[in-house]
Amino acid sequence: MYVLGIETSCDETAASIVKNGNIILSNIVASSLKEHKKYGGIIPEVAFRMQLETIAGVADCAVKEAGIRLKDTDLITVTSGPGLLGSLLVGVSFAKAASFGLGVSLLGVNHLHSHIYAPFLGKIKARPPFIALVVSGGHTSLFYVKDFDKIESLGATSDDACGEAFDKVAKILRLGYPGGPLIERLSKRGDPKKIKFSCSGTKKPLDFSFSGIKTAVLYYVREHHGLRTMDYGLTCDIAASFQEAVINALIEKSLLACKLKDINTLVVGGGVAANRRLRERFYSAVENSSLNIYFPPKEFCLDNAAMVAGLGYRLFKKGYRAGLDLNVDLN
Ligand code: KG4
Ligand code: ZN
């Protein structure tokens, strides 16, 4: 069964053909990131204008690269939320028009749930139930995944998302945007034990908070750096110490969720899961335990449409369908 996935929740315009839920025949991602870099963050109007211009071409490219024809697809599945309103509308409207024109079934999927599905593209032994951690630019959440249509939220960030904290700290350190990969690169030359940063406590044990640590970095920079001249060695130490503290919080809460739910499978997805130090630390945290941990390949941590097509396939098999009244869902 061929599924066309469409993903336009943030700045990417992505389309993919996935066969039977895990065989990726094509995976096209067009990004307007270059346009946003000069502003130091995503500008929604810039994103959705680019998406409007590129969506048809990107979908066409995905179909051609898969070696099929558009009318061979059995299902069109699209990210219906959460995300940027205008961006989501471009994807959903395109998917509805294509579904209507071709007489092909339609399905909308939740963006965070598709990040959870990303490790299941390809061959993977894990299956539900499991605990999922989604760490992206817009969200940081822990889920109990009983099945792909029974996903219960266990906790989430009460302020900034994890990727957002990486982006803001990179801005404080004047590194550029997006901050995650830049902080990761500098951290390799820094000492993660040099500065004692830590993430704030939360009322609920499985929630997260990242705004306090971001402010702590700002004060540290003001005090030790001076805002005009930035010492390279110190910048690396700040980046490494910040990154380490964030990873500590993610590991601690994820392992706690596994313990509380008595689950020994943990899945991690979203843009921040591309971070190598994070992966290494998670692997060593579970080394001498019965816990198994799964990450998507790096390219599927970031926003892509293969995970949308894969999850859509699983839900379709369970009987889920959308009508032409499908709308975006910002929650
Ligand atoms: O999942 P994603 O592509 O988009 C959203 O759904 O938000 O995640 C983007 C976020 C950005 O905040 C970016 O800084 C972060 O993921 N990110 C990273 C790394 N690569 C991307 N954070 C830490 N380390 C990385 N290597
Ligand atoms: Zn995402």
Short mmCIF file of C-alpha atoms and ligand atoms in Angstrom, two decimals:
data_model
loop_
_atom_site.label_atom_id
_atom_site.label_comp_id
_atom_site.label_asym_id
_atom_site.label_seq_id
_atom_site.Cartn_x
_atom_site.Cartn_y
_atom_site.Cartn_z
CA MET A 1 0.00 0.00 0.00
CA TYR A 2 1.47 3.39 -1.07
CA VAL A 3 0.93 6.36 1.23
CA LEU A 4 1.70 9.96 0.31
CA GLY A 5 2.68 11.92 3.44
CA ILE A 6 2.55 15.73 3.57
CA GLU A 7 4.19 17.78 6.33
CA THR A 8 4.05 21.59 6.57
CA SER A 9 3.72 22.27 10.32
CA CYS A 10 6.66 24.70 10.61
CA ASP A 11 9.12 25.98 7.99
CA GLU A 12 9.55 22.77 6.00
CA THR A 13 7.53 21.68 2.97
CA ALA A 14 7.88 17.91 2.92
CA ALA A 15 6.38 15.03 0.96
CA SER A 16 7.17 11.35 1.03
CA ILE A 17 5.95 8.05 -0.38
CA VAL A 18 6.12 5.20 2.12
CA LYS A 19 5.14 1.63 1.27
CA ASN A 20 3.38 -0.49 3.90
CA GLY A 21 4.22 1.86 6.76
CA ASN A 22 8.01 1.49 6.85
CA ILE A 23 9.57 1.24 3.36
CA ILE A 24 10.59 4.75 2.35
CA LEU A 25 10.46 5.17 -1.43
CA SER A 26 11.05 8.93 -1.38
CA ASN A 27 11.55 11.65 1.19
CA ILE A 28 11.66 15.24 -0.07
CA VAL A 29 12.18 18.14 2.34
CA ALA A 30 12.29 21.75 1.14
CA SER A 31 13.12 24.26 3.84
CA SER A 32 12.80 28.04 4.02
CA LEU A 33 15.34 28.10 6.89
CA LYS A 34 17.77 30.30 4.97
CA GLU A 35 15.11 33.03 4.80
CA HIS A 36 14.49 32.84 8.57
CA LYS A 37 18.15 32.80 9.61
CA LYS A 38 18.53 36.53 9.08
CA TYR A 39 15.70 37.17 11.58
CA GLY A 40 17.07 34.71 14.18
CA GLY A 41 13.84 32.66 14.25
CA ILE A 42 10.91 31.43 12.17
CA ILE A 43 8.71 34.13 10.62
CA PRO A 44 5.32 32.46 10.01
CA GLU A 45 4.35 34.63 7.00
CA VAL A 46 7.64 33.88 5.25
CA ALA A 47 7.20 30.16 5.96
CA PHE A 48 3.69 29.77 4.61
CA ARG A 49 4.28 31.86 1.49
CA MET A 50 7.18 29.58 0.55
CA GLN A 51 5.06 26.52 1.32
CA LEU A 52 2.25 27.78 -0.87
CA GLU A 53 4.70 28.13 -3.76
CA THR A 54 6.49 24.80 -3.30
CA ILE A 55 3.94 22.25 -2.04
CA ALA A 56 2.76 21.02 -5.47
CA GLY A 57 6.32 20.70 -6.81
CA VAL A 58 7.57 18.92 -3.67
CA ALA A 59 4.69 16.40 -3.79
CA ASP A 60 5.27 15.84 -7.50
CA CYS A 61 8.97 15.26 -6.85
CA ALA A 62 8.20 12.71 -4.09
CA VAL A 63 5.88 10.75 -6.38
CA LYS A 64 8.36 10.76 -9.29
CA GLU A 65 11.31 9.76 -7.12
CA ALA A 66 9.27 6.83 -5.73
CA GLY A 67 8.74 5.63 -9.31
CA ILE A 68 4.96 5.62 -9.04
CA ARG A 69 2.13 7.79 -10.36
CA LEU A 70 0.06 10.04 -8.08
CA LYS A 71 -3.05 7.99 -8.88
CA ASP A 72 -1.26 4.85 -7.57
CA THR A 73 -1.35 6.19 -4.01
CA ASP A 74 -3.87 4.51 -1.71
CA LEU A 75 -3.92 7.16 0.99
CA ILE A 76 -2.92 10.79 1.48
CA THR A 77 -1.99 11.63 5.02
CA VAL A 78 -1.14 15.10 6.27
CA THR A 79 0.01 16.83 9.46
CA SER A 80 -3.13 18.59 10.73
CA GLY A 81 -1.51 20.07 13.89
CA PRO A 82 -0.11 21.33 16.12
CA GLY A 83 2.01 23.89 14.28
CA LEU A 84 1.81 27.28 12.56
CA LEU A 85 -1.74 28.01 11.40
CA GLY A 86 -0.96 29.27 7.89
CA SER A 87 1.61 26.52 7.28
CA LEU A 88 -0.74 23.76 8.40
CA LEU A 89 -3.50 25.17 6.20
CA VAL A 90 -1.28 24.89 3.12
CA GLY A 91 -0.64 21.17 3.74
CA VAL A 92 -4.18 20.30 4.75
CA SER A 93 -5.74 22.19 1.82
CA PHE A 94 -3.36 20.55 -0.64
CA ALA A 95 -4.03 17.08 0.79
CA LYS A 96 -7.80 17.62 0.66
CA ALA A 97 -7.70 18.83 -2.94
CA ALA A 98 -5.48 15.90 -4.01
CA SER A 99 -7.66 13.39 -2.16
CA PHE A 100 -10.83 14.81 -3.75
CA GLY A 101 -9.32 15.05 -7.23
CA LEU A 102 -7.90 11.52 -7.19
CA GLY A 103 -10.66 9.84 -5.17
CA VAL A 104 -8.05 8.64 -2.65
CA SER A 105 -8.61 8.29 1.13
CA LEU A 106 -7.49 11.11 3.40
CA LEU A 107 -6.18 11.19 6.95
CA GLY A 108 -4.86 13.95 9.26
CA VAL A 109 -2.22 13.08 11.87
CA ASN A 110 -0.87 14.80 14.96
CA HIS A 111 2.65 16.20 14.49
CA LEU A 112 3.98 14.99 17.85
CA HIS A 113 2.57 11.52 17.28
CA SER A 114 4.34 11.35 13.93
CA HIS A 115 7.66 12.23 15.66
CA ILE A 116 6.96 9.25 17.94
CA TYR A 117 6.50 7.06 14.86
CA ALA A 118 9.82 8.12 13.24
CA PRO A 119 11.95 5.29 14.78
CA PHE A 120 9.47 2.79 13.30
CA LEU A 121 10.44 3.71 9.74
CA GLY A 122 12.65 0.80 8.75
CA LYS A 123 13.16 -2.37 10.73
CA ILE A 124 12.73 -2.07 14.47
CA LYS A 125 11.95 -4.72 17.05
CA ALA A 126 10.06 -2.43 19.45
CA ARG A 127 6.30 -2.27 19.59
CA PRO A 128 3.75 -0.60 21.88
CA PRO A 129 3.35 -0.20 24.77
CA PHE A 130 6.28 2.14 25.30
CA ILE A 131 7.23 5.55 26.70
CA ALA A 132 7.98 8.28 24.15
CA LEU A 133 9.93 11.49 24.65
CA VAL A 134 9.39 14.15 21.97
CA VAL A 135 11.96 16.96 22.05
CA SER A 136 11.52 19.53 19.31
CA GLY A 137 11.59 23.26 18.67
CA GLY A 138 7.96 23.69 19.69
CA HIS A 139 7.34 20.87 22.17
CA THR A 140 8.86 18.78 24.93
CA SER A 141 6.55 16.00 26.03
CA LEU A 142 6.49 12.55 27.55
CA PHE A 143 3.83 10.10 26.37
CA TYR A 144 2.58 6.67 27.32
CA VAL A 145 1.97 4.95 23.98
CA LYS A 146 -0.42 2.07 24.52
CA ASP A 147 -0.88 1.86 20.77
CA PHE A 148 -0.43 4.33 17.89
CA ASP A 149 -4.05 5.47 18.34
CA LYS A 150 -3.93 5.39 22.15
CA ILE A 151 -1.34 7.98 23.16
CA GLU A 152 -1.61 9.50 26.61
CA SER A 153 0.30 12.62 27.68
CA LEU A 154 2.31 12.13 30.88
CA GLY A 155 4.01 15.51 31.06
CA ALA A 156 5.15 18.49 29.01
CA THR A 157 7.14 21.65 29.32
CA SER A 158 5.56 24.37 31.40
CA ASP A 159 7.45 27.13 29.54
CA ASP A 160 10.03 26.95 26.73
CA ALA A 161 10.40 23.84 24.58
CA CYS A 162 13.76 22.09 24.71
CA GLY A 163 14.79 23.04 21.14
CA GLU A 164 13.57 26.57 21.79
CA ALA A 165 15.94 26.75 24.80
CA PHE A 166 18.83 25.61 22.56
CA ASP A 167 17.85 28.32 20.06
CA LYS A 168 17.60 31.05 22.72
CA VAL A 169 20.89 30.13 24.40
CA ALA A 170 22.58 30.13 20.98
CA LYS A 171 21.21 33.65 20.49
CA ILE A 172 22.63 34.74 23.87
CA LEU A 173 25.99 33.27 22.81
CA ARG A 174 25.59 34.95 19.39
CA LEU A 175 25.98 31.70 17.50
CA GLY A 176 23.09 31.98 15.04
CA TYR A 177 19.94 30.01 14.24
CA PRO A 178 18.91 27.19 14.61
CA GLY A 179 20.83 26.89 17.87
CA GLY A 180 20.78 23.14 18.53
CA PRO A 181 23.42 22.01 16.01
CA LEU A 182 25.61 25.06 16.80
CA ILE A 183 25.54 24.43 20.56
CA GLU A 184 26.26 20.75 19.93
CA ARG A 185 29.30 21.63 17.80
CA LEU A 186 30.78 24.07 20.35
CA SER A 187 30.06 21.68 23.23
CA LYS A 188 32.55 19.20 21.80
CA ARG A 189 35.34 21.65 22.67
CA GLY A 190 33.90 22.65 26.05
CA ASP A 191 33.91 21.20 29.56
CA PRO A 192 30.37 20.10 30.54
CA LYS A 193 31.33 20.19 34.24
CA LYS A 194 32.77 23.71 34.16
CA ILE A 195 29.58 25.59 35.11
CA LYS A 196 26.87 24.22 37.38
CA PHE A 197 23.69 24.88 35.39
CA SER A 198 20.54 22.90 36.11
CA CYS A 199 16.93 22.85 34.90
CA SER A 200 14.33 24.19 37.34
CA GLY A 201 12.15 21.81 39.30
CA THR A 202 8.50 21.35 38.29
CA LYS A 203 5.34 20.83 40.33
CA LYS A 204 4.49 17.65 38.42
CA PRO A 205 7.46 15.23 38.29
CA LEU A 206 7.10 14.45 34.57
CA ASP A 207 6.83 18.07 33.42
CA PHE A 208 9.82 20.07 32.17
CA SER A 209 11.02 23.64 32.56
CA PHE A 210 13.73 25.26 30.45
CA SER A 211 13.20 28.98 30.83
CA GLY A 212 15.10 29.17 34.14
CA ILE A 213 18.27 27.64 32.75
CA LYS A 214 18.11 29.96 29.73
CA THR A 215 17.98 32.96 32.10
CA ALA A 216 20.82 31.48 34.18
CA VAL A 217 22.95 31.32 31.02
CA LEU A 218 22.08 34.95 30.23
CA TYR A 219 23.14 36.12 33.72
CA TYR A 220 26.30 34.03 33.55
CA VAL A 221 27.23 35.55 30.22
CA ARG A 222 26.59 39.07 31.51
CA GLU A 223 28.68 38.47 34.60
CA HIS A 224 31.63 36.57 33.15
CA HIS A 225 31.80 37.44 29.53
CA GLY A 226 30.87 41.01 29.13
CA LEU A 227 28.36 41.42 26.33
CA ARG A 228 30.85 42.85 23.85
CA THR A 229 33.74 40.44 23.78
CA MET A 230 33.08 36.72 23.82
CA ASP A 231 35.92 34.41 24.82
CA TYR A 232 35.84 31.30 22.60
CA GLY A 233 36.92 28.82 25.30
CA LEU A 234 34.37 30.13 27.78
CA THR A 235 31.63 30.08 25.12
CA CYS A 236 32.38 26.38 24.54
CA ASP A 237 32.22 25.67 28.30
CA ILE A 238 28.89 27.50 28.62
CA ALA A 239 27.45 25.59 25.64
CA ALA A 240 28.67 22.23 26.98
CA SER A 241 27.46 22.91 30.54
CA PHE A 242 24.04 24.06 29.32
CA GLN A 243 23.66 21.08 26.99
CA GLU A 244 24.66 18.65 29.75
CA ALA A 245 22.13 20.07 32.22
CA VAL A 246 19.33 19.81 29.65
CA ILE A 247 20.28 16.23 28.81
CA ASN A 248 20.37 15.35 32.54
CA ALA A 249 16.76 16.57 32.93
CA LEU A 250 15.57 14.70 29.83
CA ILE A 251 17.16 11.43 30.98
CA GLU A 252 15.96 11.76 34.56
CA LYS A 253 12.31 12.38 33.59
CA SER A 254 12.22 9.77 30.83
CA LEU A 255 13.58 7.05 33.10
CA LEU A 256 11.13 8.11 35.81
CA ALA A 257 8.22 7.78 33.33
CA CYS A 258 9.40 4.25 32.43
CA LYS A 259 9.61 3.35 36.12
CA LEU A 260 6.21 4.80 37.02
CA LYS A 261 4.51 3.01 34.12
CA ASP A 262 6.59 -0.16 34.52
CA ILE A 263 7.65 -0.02 30.87
CA ASN A 264 11.05 -1.08 29.52
CA THR A 265 10.94 0.47 26.04
CA LEU A 266 11.74 4.12 25.47
CA VAL A 267 11.47 5.93 22.12
CA VAL A 268 12.96 9.40 21.57
CA GLY A 269 12.04 11.66 18.63
CA GLY A 270 12.04 15.30 17.48
CA GLY A 271 14.77 17.67 16.30
CA VAL A 272 16.78 17.66 19.55
CA ALA A 273 17.03 13.84 19.36
CA ALA A 274 19.52 14.44 16.51
CA ASN A 275 22.02 15.55 19.18
CA ARG A 276 24.84 13.00 19.46
CA ARG A 277 25.77 13.75 23.03
CA LEU A 278 22.12 13.26 24.02
CA ARG A 279 22.03 9.86 22.29
CA GLU A 280 25.30 8.71 23.89
CA ARG A 281 24.17 9.81 27.35
CA PHE A 282 20.78 8.05 26.96
CA TYR A 283 22.48 4.84 25.78
CA SER A 284 24.90 4.85 28.71
CA ALA A 285 22.07 5.64 31.17
CA VAL A 286 20.27 2.41 30.22
CA GLU A 287 23.41 0.30 29.73
CA ASN A 288 23.09 -1.82 32.84
CA SER A 289 19.31 -1.96 32.95
CA SER A 290 16.52 -3.86 31.22
CA LEU A 291 15.51 -0.70 29.35
CA ASN A 292 15.69 -0.61 25.55
CA ILE A 293 15.97 2.73 23.82
CA TYR A 294 15.24 3.65 20.19
CA PHE A 295 16.07 6.78 18.18
CA PRO A 296 15.15 7.55 14.56
CA PRO A 297 18.01 7.99 12.08
CA LYS A 298 19.20 11.61 12.31
CA GLU A 299 17.36 12.77 9.14
CA PHE A 300 14.05 11.54 10.56
CA CYS A 301 14.49 13.39 13.87
CA LEU A 302 13.86 16.67 12.07
CA ASP A 303 10.51 17.42 10.46
CA ASN A 304 9.82 15.12 7.49
CA ALA A 305 6.83 13.58 5.73
CA ALA A 306 7.93 9.92 5.89
CA MET A 307 6.93 9.75 9.56
CA VAL A 308 3.54 11.27 8.61
CA ALA A 309 2.98 8.65 5.90
CA GLY A 310 4.13 5.83 8.22
CA LEU A 311 1.84 6.78 11.07
CA GLY A 312 -1.01 7.42 8.60
CA TYR A 313 -0.64 3.85 7.30
CA ARG A 314 -0.88 2.39 10.82
CA LEU A 315 -3.96 4.46 11.67
CA PHE A 316 -5.61 3.71 8.32
CA LYS A 317 -5.17 -0.02 9.00
CA LYS A 318 -7.01 0.52 12.28
CA GLY A 319 -9.93 2.03 10.37
CA TYR A 320 -9.25 5.76 10.74
CA ARG A 321 -10.30 8.07 7.85
CA ALA A 322 -10.86 11.81 7.47
CA GLY A 323 -13.51 13.56 5.39
CA LEU A 324 -13.16 16.70 3.32
CA ASP A 325 -14.16 18.62 6.45
CA LEU A 326 -10.69 17.85 7.86
CA ASN A 327 -9.40 21.01 9.54
CA VAL A 328 -6.19 22.08 11.24
CA ASP A 329 -6.00 21.42 14.97
CA LEU A 330 -3.63 23.80 16.77
CA ASN A 331 -3.67 21.76 20.01
O1 KG4 B 1 11.39 18.64 15.28
P1 KG4 B 1 11.93 19.86 14.66
O2 KG4 B 1 12.62 19.73 13.33
O3 KG4 B 1 10.83 20.96 14.47
C1 KG4 B 1 9.78 21.13 15.36
O4 KG4 B 1 8.80 20.36 15.29
O5 KG4 B 1 9.92 22.07 16.19
O6 KG4 B 1 12.96 20.51 15.74
C2 KG4 B 1 13.66 21.68 15.52
C3 KG4 B 1 14.47 22.00 16.79
C4 KG4 B 1 15.20 23.34 16.76
O7 KG4 B 1 14.89 24.05 17.95
C5 KG4 B 1 16.67 22.96 16.71
O8 KG4 B 1 17.54 23.89 17.37
C6 KG4 B 1 16.67 21.63 17.41
O9 KG4 B 1 15.48 21.00 17.00
N1 KG4 B 1 17.83 20.80 17.02
C7 KG4 B 1 18.79 20.40 17.87
C8 KG4 B 1 19.75 19.70 17.09
N2 KG4 B 1 19.31 19.70 15.78
C9 KG4 B 1 18.13 20.38 15.77
N3 KG4 B 1 18.93 20.57 19.20
C10 KG4 B 1 20.04 20.06 19.79
N4 KG4 B 1 21.00 19.39 19.11
C11 KG4 B 1 20.90 19.19 17.77
N5 KG4 B 1 21.85 18.53 17.10
ZN ZN B 2 8.58 18.62 14.57
#
